[in-house]
Each structure stands twice: as structure tokens, then as C-alpha cells.
Coordinates of C-alpha atoms in Angstrom, one line a residue:
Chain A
X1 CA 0.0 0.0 0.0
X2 CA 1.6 3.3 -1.0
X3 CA 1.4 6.7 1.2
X4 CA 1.4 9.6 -0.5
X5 CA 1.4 13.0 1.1
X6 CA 1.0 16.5 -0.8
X7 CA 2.1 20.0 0.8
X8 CA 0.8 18.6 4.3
X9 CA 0.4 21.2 6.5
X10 CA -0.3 20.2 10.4
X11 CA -1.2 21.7 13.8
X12 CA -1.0 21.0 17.2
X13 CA -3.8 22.7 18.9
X14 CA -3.8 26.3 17.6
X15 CA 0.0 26.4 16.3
X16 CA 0.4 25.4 12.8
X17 CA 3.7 23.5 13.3
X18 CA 4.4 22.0 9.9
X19 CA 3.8 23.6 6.4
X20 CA 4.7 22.1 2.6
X21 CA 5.2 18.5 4.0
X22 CA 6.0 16.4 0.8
X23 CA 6.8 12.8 1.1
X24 CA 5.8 9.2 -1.0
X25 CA 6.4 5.5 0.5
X26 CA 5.7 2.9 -1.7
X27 CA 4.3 -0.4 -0.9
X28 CA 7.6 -2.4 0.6
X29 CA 9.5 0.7 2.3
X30 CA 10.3 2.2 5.0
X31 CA 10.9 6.1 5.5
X32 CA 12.4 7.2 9.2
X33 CA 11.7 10.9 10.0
X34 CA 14.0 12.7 11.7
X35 CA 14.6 16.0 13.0
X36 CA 15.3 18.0 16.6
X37 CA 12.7 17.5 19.4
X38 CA 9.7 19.8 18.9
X39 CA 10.3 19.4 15.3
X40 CA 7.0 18.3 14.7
X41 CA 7.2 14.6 14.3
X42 CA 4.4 13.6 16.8
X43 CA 2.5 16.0 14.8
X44 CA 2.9 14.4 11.3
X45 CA 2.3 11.1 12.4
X46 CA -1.2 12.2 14.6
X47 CA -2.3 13.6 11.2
X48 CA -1.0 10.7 8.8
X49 CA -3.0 8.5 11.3
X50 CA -6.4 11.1 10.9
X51 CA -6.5 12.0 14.5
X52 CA -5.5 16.0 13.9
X53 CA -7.0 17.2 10.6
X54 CA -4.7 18.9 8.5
X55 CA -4.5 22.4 8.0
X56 CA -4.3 22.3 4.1
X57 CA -3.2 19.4 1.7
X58 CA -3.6 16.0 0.8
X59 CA -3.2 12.7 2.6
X60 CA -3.7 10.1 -0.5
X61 CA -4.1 7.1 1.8
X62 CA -7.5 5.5 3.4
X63 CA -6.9 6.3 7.3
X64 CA -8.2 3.0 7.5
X65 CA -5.0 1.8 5.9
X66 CA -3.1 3.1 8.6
X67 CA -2.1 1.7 12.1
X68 CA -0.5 4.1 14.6
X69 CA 1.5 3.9 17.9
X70 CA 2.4 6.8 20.0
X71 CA 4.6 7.3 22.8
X72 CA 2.0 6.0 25.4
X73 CA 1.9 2.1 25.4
X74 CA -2.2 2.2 25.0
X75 CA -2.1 -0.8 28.1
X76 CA -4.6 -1.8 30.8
X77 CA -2.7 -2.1 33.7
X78 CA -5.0 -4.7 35.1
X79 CA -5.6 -7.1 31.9
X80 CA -2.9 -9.9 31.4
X81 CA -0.5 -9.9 28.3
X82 CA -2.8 -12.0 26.3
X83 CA -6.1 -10.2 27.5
X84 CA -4.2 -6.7 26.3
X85 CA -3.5 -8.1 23.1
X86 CA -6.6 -10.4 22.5
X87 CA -8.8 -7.2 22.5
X88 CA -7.3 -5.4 20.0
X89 CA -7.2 -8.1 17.8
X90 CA -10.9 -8.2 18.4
X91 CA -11.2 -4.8 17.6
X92 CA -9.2 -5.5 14.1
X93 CA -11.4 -8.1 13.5
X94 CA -8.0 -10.6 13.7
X95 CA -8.5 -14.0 16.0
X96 CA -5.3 -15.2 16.1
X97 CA -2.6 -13.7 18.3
X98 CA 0.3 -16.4 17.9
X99 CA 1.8 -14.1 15.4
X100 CA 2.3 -11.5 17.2
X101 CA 3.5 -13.5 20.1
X102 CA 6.0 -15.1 18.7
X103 CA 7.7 -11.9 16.9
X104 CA 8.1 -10.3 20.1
X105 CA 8.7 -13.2 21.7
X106 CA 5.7 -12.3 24.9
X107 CA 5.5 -16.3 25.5
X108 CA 7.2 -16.6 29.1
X109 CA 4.6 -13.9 30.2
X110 CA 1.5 -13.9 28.6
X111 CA -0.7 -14.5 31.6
X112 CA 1.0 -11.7 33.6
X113 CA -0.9 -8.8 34.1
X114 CA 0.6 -5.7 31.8
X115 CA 0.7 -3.4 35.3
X116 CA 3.6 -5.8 36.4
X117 CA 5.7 -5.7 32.8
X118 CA 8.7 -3.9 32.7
X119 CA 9.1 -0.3 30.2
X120 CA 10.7 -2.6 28.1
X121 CA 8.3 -5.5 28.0
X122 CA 5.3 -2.8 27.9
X123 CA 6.7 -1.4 24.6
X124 CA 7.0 -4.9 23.5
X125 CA 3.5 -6.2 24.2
X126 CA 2.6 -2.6 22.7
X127 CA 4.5 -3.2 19.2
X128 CA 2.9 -6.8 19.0
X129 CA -0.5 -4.6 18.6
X130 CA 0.9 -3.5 15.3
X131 CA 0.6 -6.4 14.3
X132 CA -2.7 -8.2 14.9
X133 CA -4.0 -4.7 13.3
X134 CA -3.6 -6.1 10.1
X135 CA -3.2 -2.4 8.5
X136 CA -0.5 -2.0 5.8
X137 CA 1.0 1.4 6.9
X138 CA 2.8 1.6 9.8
X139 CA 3.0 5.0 11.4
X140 CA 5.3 4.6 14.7
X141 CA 6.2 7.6 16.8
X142 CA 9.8 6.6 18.9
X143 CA 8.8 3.0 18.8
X144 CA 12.0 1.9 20.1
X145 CA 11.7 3.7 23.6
X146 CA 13.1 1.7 26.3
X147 CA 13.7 -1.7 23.9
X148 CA 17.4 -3.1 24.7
X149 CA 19.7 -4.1 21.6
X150 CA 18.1 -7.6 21.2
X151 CA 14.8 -6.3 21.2
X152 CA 15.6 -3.4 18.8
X153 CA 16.3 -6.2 17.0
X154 CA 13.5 -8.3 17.4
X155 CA 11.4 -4.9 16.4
X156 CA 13.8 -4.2 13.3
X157 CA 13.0 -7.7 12.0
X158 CA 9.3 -7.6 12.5
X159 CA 9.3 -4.3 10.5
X160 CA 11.4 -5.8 7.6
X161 CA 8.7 -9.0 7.9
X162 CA 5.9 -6.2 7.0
X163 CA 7.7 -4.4 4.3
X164 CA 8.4 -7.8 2.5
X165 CA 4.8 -8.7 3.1
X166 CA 4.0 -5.8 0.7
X167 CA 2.8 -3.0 3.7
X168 CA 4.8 0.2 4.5
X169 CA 6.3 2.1 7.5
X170 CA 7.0 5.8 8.6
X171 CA 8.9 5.7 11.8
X172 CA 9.9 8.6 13.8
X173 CA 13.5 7.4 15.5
X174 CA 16.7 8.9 17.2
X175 CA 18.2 5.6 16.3
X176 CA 19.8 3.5 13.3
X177 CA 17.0 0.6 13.0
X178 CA 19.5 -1.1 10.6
X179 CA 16.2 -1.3 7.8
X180 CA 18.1 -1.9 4.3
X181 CA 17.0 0.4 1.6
X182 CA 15.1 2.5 4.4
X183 CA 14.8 6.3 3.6
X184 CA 15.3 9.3 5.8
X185 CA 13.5 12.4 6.2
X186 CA 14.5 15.4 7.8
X187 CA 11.7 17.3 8.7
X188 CA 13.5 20.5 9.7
X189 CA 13.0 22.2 6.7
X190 CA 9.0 21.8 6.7
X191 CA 8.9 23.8 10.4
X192 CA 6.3 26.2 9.7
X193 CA 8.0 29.7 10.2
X194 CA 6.4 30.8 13.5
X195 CA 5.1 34.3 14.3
X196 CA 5.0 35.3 18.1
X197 CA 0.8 36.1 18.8
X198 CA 1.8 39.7 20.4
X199 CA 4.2 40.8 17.3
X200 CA 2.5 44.1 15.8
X201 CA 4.3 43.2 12.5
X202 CA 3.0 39.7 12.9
X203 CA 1.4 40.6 9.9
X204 CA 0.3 37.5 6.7
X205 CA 2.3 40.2 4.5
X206 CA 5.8 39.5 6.4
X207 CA 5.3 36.3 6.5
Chain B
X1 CA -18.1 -3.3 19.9
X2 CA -18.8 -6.3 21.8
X3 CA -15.2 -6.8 23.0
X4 CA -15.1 -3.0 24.0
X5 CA -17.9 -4.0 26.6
X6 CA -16.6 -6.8 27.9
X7 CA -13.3 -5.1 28.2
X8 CA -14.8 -2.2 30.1
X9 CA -16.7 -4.2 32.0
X10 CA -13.9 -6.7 33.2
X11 CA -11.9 -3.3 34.1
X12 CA -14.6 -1.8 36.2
X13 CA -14.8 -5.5 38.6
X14 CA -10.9 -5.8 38.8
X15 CA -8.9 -4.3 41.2
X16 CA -9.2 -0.3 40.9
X17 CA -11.8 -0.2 38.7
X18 CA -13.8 1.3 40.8
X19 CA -17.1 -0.9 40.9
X20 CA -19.1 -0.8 43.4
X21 CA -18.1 3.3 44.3
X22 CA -21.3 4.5 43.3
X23 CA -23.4 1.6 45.1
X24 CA -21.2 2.6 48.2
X25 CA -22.3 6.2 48.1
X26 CA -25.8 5.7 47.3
X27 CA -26.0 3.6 50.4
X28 CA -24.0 5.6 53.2
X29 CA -26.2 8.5 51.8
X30 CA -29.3 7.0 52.0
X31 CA -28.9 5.6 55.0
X32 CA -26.9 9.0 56.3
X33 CA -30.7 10.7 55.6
X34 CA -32.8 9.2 58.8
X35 CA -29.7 10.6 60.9
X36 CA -29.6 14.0 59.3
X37 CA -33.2 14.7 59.1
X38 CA -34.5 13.0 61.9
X39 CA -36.1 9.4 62.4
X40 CA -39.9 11.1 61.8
X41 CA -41.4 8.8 59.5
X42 CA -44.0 11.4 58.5
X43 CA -41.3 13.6 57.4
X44 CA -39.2 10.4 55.8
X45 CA -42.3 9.3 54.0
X46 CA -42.5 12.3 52.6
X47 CA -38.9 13.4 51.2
X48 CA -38.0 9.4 50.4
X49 CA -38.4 10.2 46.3
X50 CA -36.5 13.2 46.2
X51 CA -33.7 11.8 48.3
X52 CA -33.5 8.4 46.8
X53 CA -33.4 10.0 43.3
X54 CA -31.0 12.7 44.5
X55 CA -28.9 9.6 45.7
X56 CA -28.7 7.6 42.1
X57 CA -27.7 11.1 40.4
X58 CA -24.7 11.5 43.0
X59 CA -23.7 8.3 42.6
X60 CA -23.7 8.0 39.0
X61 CA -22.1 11.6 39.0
X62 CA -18.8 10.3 40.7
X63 CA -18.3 7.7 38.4
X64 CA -17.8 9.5 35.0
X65 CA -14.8 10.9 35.0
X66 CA -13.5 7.7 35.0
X67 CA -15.0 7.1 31.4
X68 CA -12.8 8.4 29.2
X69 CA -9.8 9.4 31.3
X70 CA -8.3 6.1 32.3
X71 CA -8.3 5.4 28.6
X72 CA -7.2 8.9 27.6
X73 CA -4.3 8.9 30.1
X74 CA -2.8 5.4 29.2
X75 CA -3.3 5.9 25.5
X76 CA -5.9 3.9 24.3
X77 CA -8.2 6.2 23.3
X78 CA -6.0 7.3 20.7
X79 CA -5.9 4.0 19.2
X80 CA -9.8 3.2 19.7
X81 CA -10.1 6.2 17.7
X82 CA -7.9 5.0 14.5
X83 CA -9.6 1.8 15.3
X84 CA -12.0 0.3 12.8
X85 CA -14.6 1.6 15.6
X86 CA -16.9 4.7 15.1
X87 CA -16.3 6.7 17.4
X88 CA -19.8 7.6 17.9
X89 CA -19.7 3.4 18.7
X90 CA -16.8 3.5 21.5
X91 CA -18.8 6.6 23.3
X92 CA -22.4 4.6 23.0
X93 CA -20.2 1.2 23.9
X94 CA -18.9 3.7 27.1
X95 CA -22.2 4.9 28.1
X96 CA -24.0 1.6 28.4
X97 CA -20.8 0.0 30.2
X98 CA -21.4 3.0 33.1
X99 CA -24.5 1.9 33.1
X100 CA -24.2 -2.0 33.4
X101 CA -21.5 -0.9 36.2
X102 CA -22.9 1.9 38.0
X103 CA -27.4 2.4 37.4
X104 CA -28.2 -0.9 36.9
X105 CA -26.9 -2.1 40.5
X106 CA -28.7 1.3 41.9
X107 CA -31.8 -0.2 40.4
X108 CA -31.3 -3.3 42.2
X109 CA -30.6 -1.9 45.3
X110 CA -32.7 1.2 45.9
X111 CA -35.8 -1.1 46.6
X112 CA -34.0 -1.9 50.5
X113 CA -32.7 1.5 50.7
X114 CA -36.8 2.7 50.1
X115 CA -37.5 0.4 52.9
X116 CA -34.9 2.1 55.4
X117 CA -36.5 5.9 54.0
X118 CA -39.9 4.4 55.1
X119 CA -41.2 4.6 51.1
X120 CA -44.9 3.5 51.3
X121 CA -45.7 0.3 49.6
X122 CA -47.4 1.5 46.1
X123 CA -43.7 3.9 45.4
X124 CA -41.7 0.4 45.1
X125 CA -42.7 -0.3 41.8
X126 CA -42.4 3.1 40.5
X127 CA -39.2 3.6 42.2
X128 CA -37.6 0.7 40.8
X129 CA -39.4 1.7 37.5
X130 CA -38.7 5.4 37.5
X131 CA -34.7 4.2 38.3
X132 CA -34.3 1.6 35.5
X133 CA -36.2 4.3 32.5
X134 CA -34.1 7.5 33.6
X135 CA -30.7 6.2 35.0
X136 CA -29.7 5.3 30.9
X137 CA -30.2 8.9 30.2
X138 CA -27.5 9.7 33.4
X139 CA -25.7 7.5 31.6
X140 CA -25.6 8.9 28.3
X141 CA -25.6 13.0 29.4
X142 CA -22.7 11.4 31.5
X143 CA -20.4 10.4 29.1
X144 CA -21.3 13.5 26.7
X145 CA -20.1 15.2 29.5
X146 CA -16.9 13.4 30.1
X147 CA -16.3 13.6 26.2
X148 CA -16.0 16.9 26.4
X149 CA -13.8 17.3 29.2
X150 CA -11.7 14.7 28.7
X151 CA -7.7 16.0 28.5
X152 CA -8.3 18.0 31.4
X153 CA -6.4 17.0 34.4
X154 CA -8.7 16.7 37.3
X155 CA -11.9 18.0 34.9
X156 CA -14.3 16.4 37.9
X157 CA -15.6 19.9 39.0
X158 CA -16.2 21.3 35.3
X159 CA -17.5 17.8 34.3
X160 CA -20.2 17.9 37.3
X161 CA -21.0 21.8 36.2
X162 CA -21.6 20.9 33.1
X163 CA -23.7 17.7 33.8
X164 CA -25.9 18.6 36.8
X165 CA -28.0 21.5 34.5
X166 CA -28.9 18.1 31.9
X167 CA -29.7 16.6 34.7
X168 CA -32.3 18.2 36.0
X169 CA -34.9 17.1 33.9
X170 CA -34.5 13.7 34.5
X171 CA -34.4 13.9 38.3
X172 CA -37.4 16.1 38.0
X173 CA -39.9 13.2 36.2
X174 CA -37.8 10.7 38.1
X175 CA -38.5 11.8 41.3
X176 CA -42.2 12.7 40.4
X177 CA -43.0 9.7 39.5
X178 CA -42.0 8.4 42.3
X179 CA -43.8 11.0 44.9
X180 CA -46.9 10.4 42.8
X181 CA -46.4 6.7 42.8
X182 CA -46.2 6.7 46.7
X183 CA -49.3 9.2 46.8
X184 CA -51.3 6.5 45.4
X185 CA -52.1 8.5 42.1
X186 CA -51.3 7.3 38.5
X187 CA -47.8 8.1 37.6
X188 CA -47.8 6.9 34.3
X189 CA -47.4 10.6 32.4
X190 CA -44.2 11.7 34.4
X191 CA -42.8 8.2 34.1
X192 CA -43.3 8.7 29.9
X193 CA -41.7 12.0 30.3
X194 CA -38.6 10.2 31.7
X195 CA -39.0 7.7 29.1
X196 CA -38.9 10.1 26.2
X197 CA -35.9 12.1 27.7
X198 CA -33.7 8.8 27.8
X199 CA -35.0 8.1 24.5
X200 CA -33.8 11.4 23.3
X201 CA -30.3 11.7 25.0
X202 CA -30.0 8.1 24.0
X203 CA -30.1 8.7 20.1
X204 CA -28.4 11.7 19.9
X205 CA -25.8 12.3 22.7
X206 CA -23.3 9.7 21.3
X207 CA -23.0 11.6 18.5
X208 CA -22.2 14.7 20.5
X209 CA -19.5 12.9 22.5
X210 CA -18.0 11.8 19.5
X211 CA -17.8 15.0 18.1
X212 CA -16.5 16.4 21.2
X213 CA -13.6 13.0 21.5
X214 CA -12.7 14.4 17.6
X215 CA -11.7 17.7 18.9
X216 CA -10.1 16.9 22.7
X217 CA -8.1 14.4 20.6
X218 CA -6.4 17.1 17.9

């Protein structure tokens, strides 16, 4: 499934953060987005996923296409590992869970409830979601937050599993996931020129 | 939509999920009155619908900040909402979960709490009645109102501001019915006037809290 994105522009809340975004991922690849913190990443991705509407431009991909994970792990702290995952897969309309398990390797704790995980086992339990979602287009905001090398590795495989199964990734990261062929995006030059509210020349003319 | 209920429901009955709060306060308050007011049973006879209806809104009241936040804070509502879900689904889904959790035990219990208010016989049926029609609509003006102030860190006193005005129309014919049912006159008309305002905030109020979830979540 290909993403296509046209002179994007998003917000966060009032502040138009990103302006002219311009990007393509076919079906098969990956593209990592980079830039500083407060860059705007979270942004892009909460608007590639169709939860902030974007200011002006075109997203050319069903948001049904698309799967998202954010920074929080989206985990009830009382369900066990397989309750967690079971009901999203419910929600996906998926049954089976086994893949999932297996490629991030939750076996040893699946009846443990997900309040007594570590970080590192949360993020796990919250990448396998990805996968019993079915969707094509990955859109992962720091999805490598407290994983250790193996599991960075474990995560870098699963990805390169999706991307040979035909689907596509955006992933916002700080690190080298090792994906062959993967692209990068710096974002820094989309940062939507900012104009201070009490500026009397904040003018649209000087923009 | 079905798993979404279960999964709320099996939340609420674990550990912290706060079952059983509202039932708690609906009976220390109820049974709090006799001491407050004094044991008269003339004078309990007499303000037993209003305080037992003033009771189930309290109780239901305390409960609904908990319906979107917990899910808000840990980030699931972000993904419920890029879920295949409607929206307007999850916050219908939400609603009738308070309810299983929080009016539907009221119902069951405010039939021994009318005994202890000295209710007279002919108000048990309309209590019970009166409780089952209108406590949906708490429900559902409920979770409207903790659509639209969900993202708010400790949003309890605006949520309650903005609910208790909706509510009034529901405790109103609730509460009527009931003094009319205990009066031994026909409390059929007030009890239809509840019915049509849960029928009302039923069909359209998910929609509203969806509408509101769209924009807390930009």
C-alpha cells in the first residue's frame, strides 16, 4: 500500500507547526523521519493517522490503511498480556494472536498482568498490537523507547517481515534501525516559520 | 463493539476499577438521611423520592470521569479512535458500560434503601421503574459530559457543572413519578416524560460525545 502525502500542513492545537510536507512511500518501504525535538514529528504522524485534521493538503491514503502507535503504550494495567492483546485483535477483527507472540517473543509472560511488565516488555507487548492490526502502513512515533539491543532487534525484523509482506512504514526514530534500503526524512525544513501572537508586525504580509 | 464492553466491563470489577463506588455512596447516603433529618417517618415518607433519586444522580455523577480518562491517560483512546470503531460506537459502547456498572446495581438496590426511608408500599414499583427508565439517560448526558472534558487534568468539578443543569430534567420526572407513585395516584405521564428524555439523550448524545472526543483528541 503506497502513502502519498501532498504539501501537508499540520497543527497542534492552535500552532500550525508543519507547512509544505512532501513525502511518497511505496508499498515495501520504509521512511524514518528525523529531525530535533519539537520538530514536529508527533504531529505528522497524529495527522497521517487522521486524529488532527490537516490544515491544508492532501493525505492520499485511506486512514483505515493506517495503524499508529504513539509514545504512550495504550495498556490496561489490570488485563494480562494476552487479555491486552486479544482485545485489540478483536477490535481488528483478527483472531489469532500467535503471530504476534512469537515476533516479540511475549510467550514466558502472557498470563502476567501488563501493570507488572517492565518499560521494556510494555513497549513490547505494545509493538505486537501492530501487528494483529492487520493495517498496511505503519506510522510509529519513537517505537524503540526503552527496547534493549536484542529487542531493537526483534522490532527491526518484525518491520522488515511487514515491508516484504508488501505493507509500508513511517517511523519517527533517534536511532539506526539497521532497515536496508530504508529512507530518511529530515523534517527540519517543513517547520512552519512561527510568528510570536503579540508581534505588531506579525502581519500575513511579512510572512 | 462487543469486546469494547466486555473489556470495560472486566476493568470496572478488577482491582481499581472502581465498581461498586457509586453503590457505596448511594447507600451511606441513604442511609446517612434518617440521621440527618431525623427518624420522623412522617417527614421520611414524605422526602424518600426526592432523596433516593438525588442519591442515584450523586452516585452515578462520581463515576464519570473515569470514562474516558483512564483510557485517555494510558493511550488507548488514541488508538480506539484509529480503530475500525466509530467513534460515535466506543462513546455509545462507554455509556451503556457505566451503566451496566454503575445504574443498573442502583436499580437493584434502591428497593432496600426505600424500605430504610420508610417509602410506602405502592412507590416500590415506581421507584424501581422510574430508576431503570431515567438512570440510561444519566448515563448517556454522563459520558457527553466526560467527552468533552476529557484531556483535562482533574476535569471532575467542570464535568459535574456541566452535567448537573442536563440533569435536571431527569431527576425532576424521576422523582415525580416516584412521589406520585407513593401518593397512590397514576404516575404513568411523568414516568413517559422520563422515558422520552432517555430516548432522546440516547439517540443523539453519542454523536455529541463523539464529536467532542474528535476535537479533545487534535
Amino acid at each position: 500500500m503506497q502513502l502519498v502525502v501532498e504539501n501537508l500542513a499540520c497543527a497542534r492545537g492552535a500552532a500550525q507547526i508543519l507547512s509544505g510536507v512532501v513525502f511518497s512511500v511505496a508499498a515495501g518501504d520504509a521512511l524514518i523521519l528525523r529531525g530535533p525535538n519539537g520538530a514536529g514529528k508527533t504531529t505528522l504522524l497524529r495527522t497521517l493517522a487522521g486524529l488532527t485534521p490537516p490544515l491544508e493538503g492532501h493525505i492520499r491514503t485511506a486512514p483505515e490503511a493506517i495503524a499508529y502507535a504513539g509514545h504512550a503504550d495504550g495498556l490496561k494495567a489490570s488485563l494480562t498480556v494476552a487479555e491486552n492483546l486479544s482485545f485489540w485483535a478483536r477490535v481488528f477483527g483478527a483472531d489469532d494472536i500467535s503471530d504476534a507472540v512469537d515476533a516479540f517473543d511475549l510467550n514466558d509472560f502472557l498470563d502476567r498482568k501488563a501493570g507488572e511488565l517492565s518499560a521494556g516488555q510494555k513497549r513490547r507487548l505494545s509493538l505486537a498490537r501492530l501487528l494483529v492490526t492487520r493495517r498496511p502502513v505503519w506510522c510509529l512515533d519513537e517505537p524503540t523507547v526503552s527496547l534493549d539491543t536484542a529487542n531493537v532487534a526483534r522490532f527491526a525484523a518484525a518491520v522488515q517481515a511487514h515491508l516484504a509482506g508488501g505493507g509500508s512504514a513511517v517511523i519517527a526514530t533517534h536511532i539506526d534501525l539497521g532497515l536496508p534500503g530504508a529512507r530518511t526524512l529530515d523534517i527540519t525544513p517543513f517547520v512552519a516559520k512561527r510568528i510570536r501572537a503579540d508581534d505588531p508586525f506579525g502581519d500575513e504580509a511579512f510572512r | 463493539m462487543i469486546g469494547l464492553l466486555l473489556r470495560d466491563l472486566n476493568l470496572a470489577v478488577r482491582a481499581g476499577g472502581g465498581f461498586g463506588l457509586g453503590l457505596a455512596f448511594f447507600l451511606i447516603f441513604a442511609s446517612l438521611v434518617p440521621f440527618g433529618v431525623g427518624p420522623e417517618t412522617g417527614v421520611l415518607r414524605v422526602i424518600a423520592p426526592g432523596i433516593l433519586w438525588l442519591g442515584a444522580l450523586f452516585a452515578c455523577l462520581l463515576s464519570l470521569d473515569r470514562i474516558f480518562q483512564l483510557d485517555w491517560e494510558d493511550g488507548s483512546l488514541d488508538l480506539l479512535a484509529t480503530s475500525p470503531l466509530p467513534l460515535e460506537g466506543v462513546a455509545a459502547i462507554k455509556a451503556l458500560a457505566h451503566w451496566i456498572t454503575t445504574g443498573l446495581p442502583l436499580v437493584a438496590l434502591a428497593p432496600v434503601l426505600g424500605l430504610l426511608l420508610n417509602l410506602p408500599g405502592p412507590a416500590f414499583v415506581w421507584l424501581v421503574g422510574s430508576l431503570a427508565v431515567g438512570t440510561p439517560a444519566l448515563s448517556a448526558i454522563g459520558t457527553f459530559g466526560a467527552a468533552l472534558t476529557v484531556g483535562i487534568k482533574r476535569g471532575g468539578l467542570l464535568l459535574s457543572l456541566l452535567v448537573l443543569p442536563l440533569y435536571v430534567p431527569t431527576l425532576i420526572f424521576g422523582a415525580l413519578t416516584v412521589a406520585r407513585g407513593a401518593a397512590g395516584v397514576d404516575a404513568m405521564t411523568p414516568l413517559a416524560m422520563l422515558a422520552g428524555i432517555t430516548l432522546a439523550t440516547l439517540a443523539t448524545l453519542p454523536f455529541a460525545a463523539a464529536a467532542a472526543l474528535r476535537v479533545n483528541l487534535r
